Short mmCIF file of C-alpha atoms and ligand atoms in Angstrom, two decimals:
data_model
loop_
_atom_site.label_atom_id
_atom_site.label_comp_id
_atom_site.label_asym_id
_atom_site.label_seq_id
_atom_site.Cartn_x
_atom_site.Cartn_y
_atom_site.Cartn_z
CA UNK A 23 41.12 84.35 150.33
CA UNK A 24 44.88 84.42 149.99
CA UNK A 25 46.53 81.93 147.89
CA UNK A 26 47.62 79.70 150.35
CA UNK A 27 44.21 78.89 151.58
CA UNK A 28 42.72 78.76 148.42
CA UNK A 29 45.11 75.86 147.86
CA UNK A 30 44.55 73.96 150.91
CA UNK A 31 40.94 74.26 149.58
CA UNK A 32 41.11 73.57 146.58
CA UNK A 33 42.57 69.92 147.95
CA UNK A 34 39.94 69.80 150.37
CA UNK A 35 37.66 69.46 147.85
CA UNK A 36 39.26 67.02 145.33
CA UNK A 37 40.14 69.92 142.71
CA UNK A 38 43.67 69.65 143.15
CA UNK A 39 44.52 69.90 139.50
CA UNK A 40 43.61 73.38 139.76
CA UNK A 41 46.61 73.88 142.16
CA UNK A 42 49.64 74.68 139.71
CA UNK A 43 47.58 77.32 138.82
CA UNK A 44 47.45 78.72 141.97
CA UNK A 45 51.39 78.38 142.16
CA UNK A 46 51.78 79.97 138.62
CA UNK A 47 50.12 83.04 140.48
CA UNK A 48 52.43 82.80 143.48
CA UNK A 49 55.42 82.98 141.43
CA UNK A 50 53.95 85.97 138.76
CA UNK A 51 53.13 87.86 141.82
CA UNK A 52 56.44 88.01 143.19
CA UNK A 53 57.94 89.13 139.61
CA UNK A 54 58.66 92.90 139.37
CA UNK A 55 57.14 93.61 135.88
CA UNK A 56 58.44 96.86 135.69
CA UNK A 57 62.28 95.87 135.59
CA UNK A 58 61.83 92.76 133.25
CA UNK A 59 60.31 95.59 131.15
CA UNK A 60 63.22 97.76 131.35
CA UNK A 61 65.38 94.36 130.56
CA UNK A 62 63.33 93.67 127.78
CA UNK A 63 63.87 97.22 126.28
CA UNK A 64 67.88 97.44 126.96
CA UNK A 65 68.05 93.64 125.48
CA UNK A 66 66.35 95.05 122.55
CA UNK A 67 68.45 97.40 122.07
CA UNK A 68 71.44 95.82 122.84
CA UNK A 69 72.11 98.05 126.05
CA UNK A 70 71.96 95.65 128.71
CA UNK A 71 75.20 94.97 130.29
CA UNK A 72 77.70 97.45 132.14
CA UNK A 73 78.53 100.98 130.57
CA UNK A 74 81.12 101.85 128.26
CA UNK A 75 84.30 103.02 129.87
CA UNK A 76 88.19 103.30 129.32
CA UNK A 77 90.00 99.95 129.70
CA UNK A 78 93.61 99.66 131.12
CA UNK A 79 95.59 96.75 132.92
CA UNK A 80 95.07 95.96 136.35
CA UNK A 81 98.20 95.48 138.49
CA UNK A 82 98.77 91.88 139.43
CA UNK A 83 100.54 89.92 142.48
CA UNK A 84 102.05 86.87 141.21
CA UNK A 85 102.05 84.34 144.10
CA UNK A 86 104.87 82.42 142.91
CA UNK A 87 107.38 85.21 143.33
CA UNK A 88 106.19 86.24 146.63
CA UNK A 89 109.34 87.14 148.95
CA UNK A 90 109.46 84.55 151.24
CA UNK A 91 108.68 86.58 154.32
CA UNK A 92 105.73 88.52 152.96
CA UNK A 93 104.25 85.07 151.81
CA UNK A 94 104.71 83.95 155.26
CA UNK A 95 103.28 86.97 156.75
CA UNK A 96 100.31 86.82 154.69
CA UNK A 97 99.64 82.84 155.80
CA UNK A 98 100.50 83.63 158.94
CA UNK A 99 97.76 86.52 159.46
CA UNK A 100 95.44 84.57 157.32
CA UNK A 101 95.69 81.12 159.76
CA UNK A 102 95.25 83.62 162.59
CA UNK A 103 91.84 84.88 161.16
CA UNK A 104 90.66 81.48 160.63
CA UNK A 105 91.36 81.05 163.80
CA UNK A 106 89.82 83.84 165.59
CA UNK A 107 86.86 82.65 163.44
CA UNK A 108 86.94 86.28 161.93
CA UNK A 109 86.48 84.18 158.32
CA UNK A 110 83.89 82.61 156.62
CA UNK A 111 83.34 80.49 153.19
CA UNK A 112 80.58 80.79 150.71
CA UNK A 113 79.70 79.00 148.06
CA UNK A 114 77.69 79.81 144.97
CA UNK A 115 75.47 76.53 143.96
CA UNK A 116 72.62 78.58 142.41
CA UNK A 117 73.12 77.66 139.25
CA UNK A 118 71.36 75.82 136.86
CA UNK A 119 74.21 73.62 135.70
CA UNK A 120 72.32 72.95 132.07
CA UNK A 121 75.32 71.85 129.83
CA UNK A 122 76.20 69.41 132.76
CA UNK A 123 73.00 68.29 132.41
CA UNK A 124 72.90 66.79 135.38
CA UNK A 125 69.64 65.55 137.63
CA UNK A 126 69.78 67.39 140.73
CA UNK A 127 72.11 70.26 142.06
CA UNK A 128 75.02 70.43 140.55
CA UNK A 129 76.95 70.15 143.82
CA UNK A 130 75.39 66.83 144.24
CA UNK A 131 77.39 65.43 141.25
CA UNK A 132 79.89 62.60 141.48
CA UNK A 133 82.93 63.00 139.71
CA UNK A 134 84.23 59.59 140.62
CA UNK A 135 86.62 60.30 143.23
CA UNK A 136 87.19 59.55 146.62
CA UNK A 137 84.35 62.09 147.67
CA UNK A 138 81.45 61.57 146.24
CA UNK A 139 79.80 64.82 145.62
CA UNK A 140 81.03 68.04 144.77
CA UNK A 141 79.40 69.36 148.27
CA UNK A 142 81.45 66.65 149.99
CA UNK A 143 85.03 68.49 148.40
CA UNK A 144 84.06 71.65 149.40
CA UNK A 145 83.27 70.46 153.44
CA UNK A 146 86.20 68.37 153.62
CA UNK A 147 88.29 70.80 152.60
CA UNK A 148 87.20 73.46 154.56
CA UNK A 149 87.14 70.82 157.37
CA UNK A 150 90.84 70.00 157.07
CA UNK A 151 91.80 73.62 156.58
CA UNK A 152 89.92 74.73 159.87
CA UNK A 153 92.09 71.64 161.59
CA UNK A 154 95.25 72.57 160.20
CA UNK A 155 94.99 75.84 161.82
CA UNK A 156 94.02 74.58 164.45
CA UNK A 157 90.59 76.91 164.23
CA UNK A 158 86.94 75.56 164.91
CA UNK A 159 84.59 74.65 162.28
CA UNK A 160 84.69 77.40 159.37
CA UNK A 161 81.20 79.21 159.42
CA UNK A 162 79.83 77.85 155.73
CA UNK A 163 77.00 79.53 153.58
CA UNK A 164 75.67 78.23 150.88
CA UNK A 165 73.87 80.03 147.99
CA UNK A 166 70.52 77.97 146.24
CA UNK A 167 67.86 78.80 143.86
CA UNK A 168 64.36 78.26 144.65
CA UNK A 169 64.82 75.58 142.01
CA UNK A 170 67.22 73.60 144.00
CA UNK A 171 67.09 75.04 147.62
CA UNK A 172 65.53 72.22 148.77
CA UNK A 173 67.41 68.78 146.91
CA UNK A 174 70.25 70.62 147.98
CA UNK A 175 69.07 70.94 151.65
CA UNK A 176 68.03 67.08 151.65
CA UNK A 177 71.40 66.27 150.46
CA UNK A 178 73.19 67.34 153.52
CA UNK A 179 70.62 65.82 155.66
CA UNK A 180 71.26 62.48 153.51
CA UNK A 181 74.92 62.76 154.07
CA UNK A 182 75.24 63.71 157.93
CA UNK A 183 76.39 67.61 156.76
CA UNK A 184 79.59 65.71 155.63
CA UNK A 185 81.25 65.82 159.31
CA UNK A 186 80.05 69.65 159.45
CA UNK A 187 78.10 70.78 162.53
CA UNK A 188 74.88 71.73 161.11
CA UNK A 189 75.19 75.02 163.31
CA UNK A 190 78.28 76.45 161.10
CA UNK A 191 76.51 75.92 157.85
CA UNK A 192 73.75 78.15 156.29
CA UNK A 193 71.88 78.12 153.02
CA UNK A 194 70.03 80.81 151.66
CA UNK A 195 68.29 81.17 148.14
CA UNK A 196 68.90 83.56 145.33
CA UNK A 197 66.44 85.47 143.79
CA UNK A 198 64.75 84.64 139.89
CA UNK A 199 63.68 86.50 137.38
CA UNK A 200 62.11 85.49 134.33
CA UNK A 201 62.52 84.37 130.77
CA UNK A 202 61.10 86.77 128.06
CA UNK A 203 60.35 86.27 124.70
CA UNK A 204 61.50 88.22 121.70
CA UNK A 205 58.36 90.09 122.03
CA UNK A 206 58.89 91.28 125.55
CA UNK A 207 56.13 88.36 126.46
CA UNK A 208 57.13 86.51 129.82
CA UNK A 209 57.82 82.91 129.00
CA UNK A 210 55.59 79.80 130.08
CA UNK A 211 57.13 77.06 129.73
CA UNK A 212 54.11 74.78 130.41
CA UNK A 213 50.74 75.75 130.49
CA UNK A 214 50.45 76.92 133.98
CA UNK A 215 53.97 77.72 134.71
CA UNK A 216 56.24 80.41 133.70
CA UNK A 217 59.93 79.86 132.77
CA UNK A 218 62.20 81.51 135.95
CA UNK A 219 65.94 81.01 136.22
CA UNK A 220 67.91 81.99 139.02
CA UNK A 221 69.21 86.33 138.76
CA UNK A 222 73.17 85.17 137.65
CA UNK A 223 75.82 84.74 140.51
CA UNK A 224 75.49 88.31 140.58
CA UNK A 225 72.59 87.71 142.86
CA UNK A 226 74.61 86.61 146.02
CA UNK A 227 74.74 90.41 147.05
CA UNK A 228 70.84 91.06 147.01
CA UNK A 229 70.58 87.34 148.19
CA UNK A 230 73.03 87.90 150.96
CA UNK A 231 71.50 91.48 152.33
CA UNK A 232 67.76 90.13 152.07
CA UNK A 233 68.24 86.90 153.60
CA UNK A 234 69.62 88.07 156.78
CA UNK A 235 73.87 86.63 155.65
CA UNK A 236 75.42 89.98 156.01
CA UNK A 237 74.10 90.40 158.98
CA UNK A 238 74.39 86.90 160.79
CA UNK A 239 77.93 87.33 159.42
CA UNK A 240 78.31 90.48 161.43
CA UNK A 241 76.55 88.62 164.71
CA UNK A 242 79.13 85.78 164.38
CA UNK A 243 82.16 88.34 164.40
CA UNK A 244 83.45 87.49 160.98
CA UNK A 245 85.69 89.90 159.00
CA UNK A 246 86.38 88.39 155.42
CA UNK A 247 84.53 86.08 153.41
CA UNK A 248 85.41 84.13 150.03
CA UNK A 249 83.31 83.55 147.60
CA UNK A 250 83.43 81.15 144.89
CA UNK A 251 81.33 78.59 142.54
CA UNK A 252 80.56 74.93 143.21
CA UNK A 253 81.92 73.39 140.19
CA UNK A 254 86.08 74.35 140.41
CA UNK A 255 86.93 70.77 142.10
CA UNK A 256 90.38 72.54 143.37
CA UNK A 257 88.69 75.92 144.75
CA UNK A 258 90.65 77.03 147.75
CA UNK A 259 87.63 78.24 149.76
CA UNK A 260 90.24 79.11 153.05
CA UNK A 261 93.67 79.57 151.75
CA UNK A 262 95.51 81.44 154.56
CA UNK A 263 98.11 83.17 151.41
CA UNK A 264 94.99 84.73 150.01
CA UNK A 265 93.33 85.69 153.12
CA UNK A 266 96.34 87.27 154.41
CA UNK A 267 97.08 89.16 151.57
CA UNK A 268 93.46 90.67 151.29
CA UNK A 269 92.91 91.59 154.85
CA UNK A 270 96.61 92.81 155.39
CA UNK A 271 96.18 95.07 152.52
CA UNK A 272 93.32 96.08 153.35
CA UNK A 273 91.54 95.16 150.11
CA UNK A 274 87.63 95.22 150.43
CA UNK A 275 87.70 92.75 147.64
CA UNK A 276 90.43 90.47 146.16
CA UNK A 277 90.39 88.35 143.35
CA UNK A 278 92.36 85.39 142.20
CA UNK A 279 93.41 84.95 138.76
CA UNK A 280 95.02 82.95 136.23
CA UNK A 281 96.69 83.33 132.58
CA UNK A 282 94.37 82.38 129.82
CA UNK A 283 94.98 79.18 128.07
CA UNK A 284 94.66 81.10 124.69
CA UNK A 285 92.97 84.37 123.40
CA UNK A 286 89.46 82.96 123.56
CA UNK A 287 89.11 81.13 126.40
CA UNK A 288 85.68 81.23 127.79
CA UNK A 289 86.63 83.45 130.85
CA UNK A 290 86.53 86.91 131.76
CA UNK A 291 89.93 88.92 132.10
CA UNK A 292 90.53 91.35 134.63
CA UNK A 293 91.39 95.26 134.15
CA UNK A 294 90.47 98.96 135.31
CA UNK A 295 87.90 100.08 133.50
CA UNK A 296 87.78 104.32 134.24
CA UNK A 297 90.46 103.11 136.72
CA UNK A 298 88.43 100.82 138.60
CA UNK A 299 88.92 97.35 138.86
CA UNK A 300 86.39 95.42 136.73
CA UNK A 301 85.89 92.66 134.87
CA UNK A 302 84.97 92.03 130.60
CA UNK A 303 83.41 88.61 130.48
CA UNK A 304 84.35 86.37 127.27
CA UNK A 305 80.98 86.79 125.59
CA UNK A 306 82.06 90.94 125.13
CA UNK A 307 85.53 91.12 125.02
CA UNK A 308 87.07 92.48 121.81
CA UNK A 309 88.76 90.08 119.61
CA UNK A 310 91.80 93.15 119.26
CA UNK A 311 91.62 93.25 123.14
CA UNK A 312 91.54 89.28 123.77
CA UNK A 313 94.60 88.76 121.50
CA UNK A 314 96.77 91.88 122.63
CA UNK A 315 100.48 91.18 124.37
CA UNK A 316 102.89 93.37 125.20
CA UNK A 317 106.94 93.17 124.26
CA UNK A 318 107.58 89.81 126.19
CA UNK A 319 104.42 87.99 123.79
CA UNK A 320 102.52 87.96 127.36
CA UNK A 321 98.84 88.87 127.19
CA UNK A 322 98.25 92.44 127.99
CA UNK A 323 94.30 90.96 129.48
CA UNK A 324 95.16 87.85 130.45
CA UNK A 325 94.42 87.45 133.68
CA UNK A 326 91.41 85.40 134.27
CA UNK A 327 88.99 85.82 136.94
CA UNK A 328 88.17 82.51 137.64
CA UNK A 329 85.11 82.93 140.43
CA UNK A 330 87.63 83.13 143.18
CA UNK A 331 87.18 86.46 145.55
CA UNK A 332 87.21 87.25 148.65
CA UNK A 333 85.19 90.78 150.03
CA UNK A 334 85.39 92.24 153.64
CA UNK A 335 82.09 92.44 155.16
CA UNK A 336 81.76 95.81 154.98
CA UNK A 337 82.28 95.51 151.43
CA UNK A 338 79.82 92.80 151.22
CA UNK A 339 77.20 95.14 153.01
CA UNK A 340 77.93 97.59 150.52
CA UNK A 341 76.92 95.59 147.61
CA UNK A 342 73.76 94.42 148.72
CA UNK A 343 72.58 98.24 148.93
CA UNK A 344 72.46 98.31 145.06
CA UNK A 345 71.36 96.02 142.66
CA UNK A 346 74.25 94.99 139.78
CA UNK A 347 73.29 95.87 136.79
CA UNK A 348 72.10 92.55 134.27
CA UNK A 349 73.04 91.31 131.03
CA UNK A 350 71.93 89.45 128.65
CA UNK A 351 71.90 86.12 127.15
CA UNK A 352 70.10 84.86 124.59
CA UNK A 353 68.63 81.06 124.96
CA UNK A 354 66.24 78.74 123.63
CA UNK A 355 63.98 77.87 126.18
CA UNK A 356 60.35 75.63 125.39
CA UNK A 357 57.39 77.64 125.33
CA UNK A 358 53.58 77.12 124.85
CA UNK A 359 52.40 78.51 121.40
CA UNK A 360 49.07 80.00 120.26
CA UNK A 361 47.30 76.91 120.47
CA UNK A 362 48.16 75.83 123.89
CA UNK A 363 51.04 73.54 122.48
CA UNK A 364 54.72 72.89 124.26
CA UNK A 365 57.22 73.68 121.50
CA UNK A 366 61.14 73.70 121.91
CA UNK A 367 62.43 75.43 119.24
CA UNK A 368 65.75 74.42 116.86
CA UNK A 369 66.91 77.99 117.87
CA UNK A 370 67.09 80.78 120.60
CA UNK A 371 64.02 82.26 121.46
CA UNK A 372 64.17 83.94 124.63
CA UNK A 373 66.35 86.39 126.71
CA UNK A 374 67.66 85.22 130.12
CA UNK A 375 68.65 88.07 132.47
CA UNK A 376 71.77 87.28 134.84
CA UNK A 377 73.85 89.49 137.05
CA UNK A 378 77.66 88.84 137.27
CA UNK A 379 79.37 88.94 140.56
CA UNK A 380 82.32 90.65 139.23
CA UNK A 381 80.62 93.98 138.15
CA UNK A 382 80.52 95.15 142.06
CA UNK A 383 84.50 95.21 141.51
CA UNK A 384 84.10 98.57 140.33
CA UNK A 385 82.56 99.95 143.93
CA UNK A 386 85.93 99.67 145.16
CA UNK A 387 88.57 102.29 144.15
CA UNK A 388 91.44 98.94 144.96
CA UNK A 389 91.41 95.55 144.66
CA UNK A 390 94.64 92.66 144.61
CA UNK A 391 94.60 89.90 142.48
CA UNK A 392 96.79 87.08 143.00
CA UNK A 393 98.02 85.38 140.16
CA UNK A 394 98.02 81.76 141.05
CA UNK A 395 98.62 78.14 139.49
CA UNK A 396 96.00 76.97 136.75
CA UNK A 397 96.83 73.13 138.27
CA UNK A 398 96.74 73.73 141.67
CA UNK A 399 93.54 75.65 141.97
CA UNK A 400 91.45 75.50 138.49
CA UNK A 401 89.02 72.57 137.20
CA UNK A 402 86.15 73.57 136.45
CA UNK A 403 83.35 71.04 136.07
CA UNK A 404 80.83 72.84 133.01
CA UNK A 405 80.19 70.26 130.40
CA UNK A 406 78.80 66.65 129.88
CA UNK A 407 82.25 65.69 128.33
CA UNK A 408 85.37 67.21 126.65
CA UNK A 409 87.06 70.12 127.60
CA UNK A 410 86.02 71.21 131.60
CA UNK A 411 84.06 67.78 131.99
CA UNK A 412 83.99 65.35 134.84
CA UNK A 413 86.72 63.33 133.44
CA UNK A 414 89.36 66.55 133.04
CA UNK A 415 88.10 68.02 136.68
CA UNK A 416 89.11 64.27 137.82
CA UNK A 417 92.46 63.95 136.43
CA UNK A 418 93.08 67.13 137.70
CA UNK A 419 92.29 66.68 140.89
CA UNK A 420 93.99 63.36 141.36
CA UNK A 421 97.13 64.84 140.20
CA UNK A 422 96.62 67.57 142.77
CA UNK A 423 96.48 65.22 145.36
CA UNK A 424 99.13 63.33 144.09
CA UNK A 425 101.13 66.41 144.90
CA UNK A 426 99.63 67.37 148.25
CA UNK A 427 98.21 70.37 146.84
CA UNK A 428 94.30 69.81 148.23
CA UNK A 429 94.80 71.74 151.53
P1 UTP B 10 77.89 79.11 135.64
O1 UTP B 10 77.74 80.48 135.16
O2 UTP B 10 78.97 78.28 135.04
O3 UTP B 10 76.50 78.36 135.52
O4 UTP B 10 78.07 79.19 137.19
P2 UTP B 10 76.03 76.90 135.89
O5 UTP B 10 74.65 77.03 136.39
O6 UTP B 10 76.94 76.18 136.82
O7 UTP B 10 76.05 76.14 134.51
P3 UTP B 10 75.32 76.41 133.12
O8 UTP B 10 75.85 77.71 132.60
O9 UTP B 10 73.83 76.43 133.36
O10 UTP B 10 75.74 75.23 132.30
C1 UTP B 10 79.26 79.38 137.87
C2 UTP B 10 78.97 79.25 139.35
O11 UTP B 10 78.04 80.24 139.77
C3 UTP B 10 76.91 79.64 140.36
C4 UTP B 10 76.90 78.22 139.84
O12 UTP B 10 76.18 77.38 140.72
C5 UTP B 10 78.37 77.91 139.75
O13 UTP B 10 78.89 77.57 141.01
N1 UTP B 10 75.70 80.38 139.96
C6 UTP B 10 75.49 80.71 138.67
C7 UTP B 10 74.79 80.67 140.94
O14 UTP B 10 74.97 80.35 142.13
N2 UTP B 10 73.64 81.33 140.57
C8 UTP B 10 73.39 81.71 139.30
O15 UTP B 10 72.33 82.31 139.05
C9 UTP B 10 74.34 81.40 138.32
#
């Protein structure tokens, strides 16, 4: 009897307690225990992560000194590809959002301004962009977990897609992996359910190849597509200057940055690594390469990717051949003990395996990165309160709009 059935019988016949059990083995069976053993083994020993390599700058475009007639060129051709509907947007909202700690997806959340969801910015600003340029509706897909896939689903449905023809937007899910002890035992986190968390935004590639995106992305004509994170309240998902200068340079993948605040920002800095474009991440960077500046005093790594890229399709197809590779972070997660018991531990207890979209940088021998304006495109919405909170994405983006900067 497959599992399915065994459920609908179990209900049948009043034993539907029994049922999360049968889930539990739904979800095991779809884990691939051979590569959480070979992430248990590299976390162990400290491997996990990308290899070792040379690091060097990475050449930069800064937007602001743009000649005026390449910066119109490059709006130019990008408002033409909108147009031509050769470009799509894609948003990340996979994530578990956990220092938000907010109840539901996190692109549900209200920051208290005039939209009221984080979804809502991202479709009314792809909305005006596409009317701007005088372009139909810009094809949107959208990027869930199987923990949120379907809140975030109902949300739309709640909120009449926003103004957005249900047609132009997709969502597809991510894939999980799950939660492993210090001994290399997969974590339950009740009883008769193991821990999973969605595979890092690293994901979208495998997401996007097995779930059909590439391909429907192909169908639909589309050439380009950026790809960012739900939670930057002043993302630019269609800015013509970036799509022009990507597709006119033929990048397969191009990146926007920004200059770190200060040496330890929590963000990852561009550079070549072995002359490829790539990516260190704030939790590995060296403290001697964080703080290093060259004759002017300007950081030498200081360009911060800020989860702003946009890939050709081609490119995108590319990525989803391979898998990325995973690193590690160590959490504390609540577990069941010995005796059966639920126990959150005072400290970490448990590796959590996530993939970073920035490590398929490397598959490409060139990439640009446009340097652009921390207040115009950067506010992040990561914590409950303080620094990159609600309140600091609001003020932001109110002064943004205060200076017509949210097209
Ligand atoms: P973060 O890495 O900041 O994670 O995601 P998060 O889930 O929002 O928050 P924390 O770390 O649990 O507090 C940056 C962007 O990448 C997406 C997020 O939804 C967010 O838009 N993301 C992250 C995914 O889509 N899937 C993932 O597995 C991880």
């Amino acid at each position: 009897m497959d599992l399915e059935t065994l459920k609908t019988e179990l209900n049948k016949y009043g034993q539907s307690e029994l049922t999360a059990l049968i889930d539990a083995a739904a979800t095991i069976s779809k884990i691939d225990l051979g590569l959480v053993s070979k992430l248990y083994d590299m976390a162990k020993e400290g491997k996990a992560g990308g290899a070792e390599g040379a690091i060097t700058p990475i050449p930069v475009t800064v937007a602001a000194e743009l000649a005026p007639a390449l910066r119109r060129k490059y709006i130019e051709a990008g408002e033409e590809l909108i147009r031509k509907g050769g470009f799509a947007a894609v948003t990340m909202a996979g994530g578990q959002g956990t220092r938000l700690g907010h109840n539901g997806p996190k692109g549900t959340f209200d920051i208290g301004v005039e939209e009221h969801s984080l979804f809502e910015i991202q479709a009314k600003r792809l909305l005006r962009r596409a009317a701007l340029c005088g372009a139909a509706q810009i094809p949107w897909y959208i990027m869930t977990s199987e923990e949120n896939d379907a809140a975030t689903r109902a949300f739309f449905v709640e909120n009449g897609w926003f103004g957005y023809d249900p047609a132009n937007v997709r969502f597809f899910t991510q894939f999980m992996l799950p939660m492993v002890d210090f001994d290399g035992k997969i974590v339950r986190d009740t009883p008769v359910s193991v821990k999973m968390g969605a595979d890092g935004h690293g994901g979208i590639f495998r997401a996007m190849h097995a779930r059909g995106i590439v391909s429907d992305m192909k169908e639909r004509g589309i050439k380009y597509a950026f790809i960012g994170g739900i939670d930057n309240v002043l993302v630019k998902l269609c800015d013509p200057l970036f799509i022009g200068f990507a597709c006119l340079n033929r990048y397969p993948c191009a990146g926007k940055s920004l200059i770190k605040r200060d040496p330890y920002e929590k963000a990852g800095v561009f550079c070549l690594k072995d002359g490829r474009p790539y990516v260190v991440e704030y939790t590995e960077i060296s403290d001697e390469m964080a703080k290093a500046v060259n004759e002017k005093n300007e950081f030498i790594y200081g360009d911060a990717h800020i989860l702003c890229n946009i890939f050709s399709v081609e490119a995108l197809e590319d990525a989803g051949s391979e898998g990325l590779p995973y690193h590690v972070a160590v959490k504390k997660t609540k577990f069941v003990d010995a005796d059966g018991q639920i126990v959150m531990p005072d400290k970490p207890n448990a590796y959590k395996f996530e993939a970073f979209i920035f490590d398929a940088f490397c598959r490409y021998e060139k990439m640009g990165i446009l340097r652009v304006k921390r207040e115009d495109e950067f506010a992040p919405v990561k914590n409950r309160e303080g620094e990159d909170s609600p309140e600091t994405a609001r003020e932001l983006y109110r002064s943004a709009k205060e200076r017509n900067m949210l097209d």
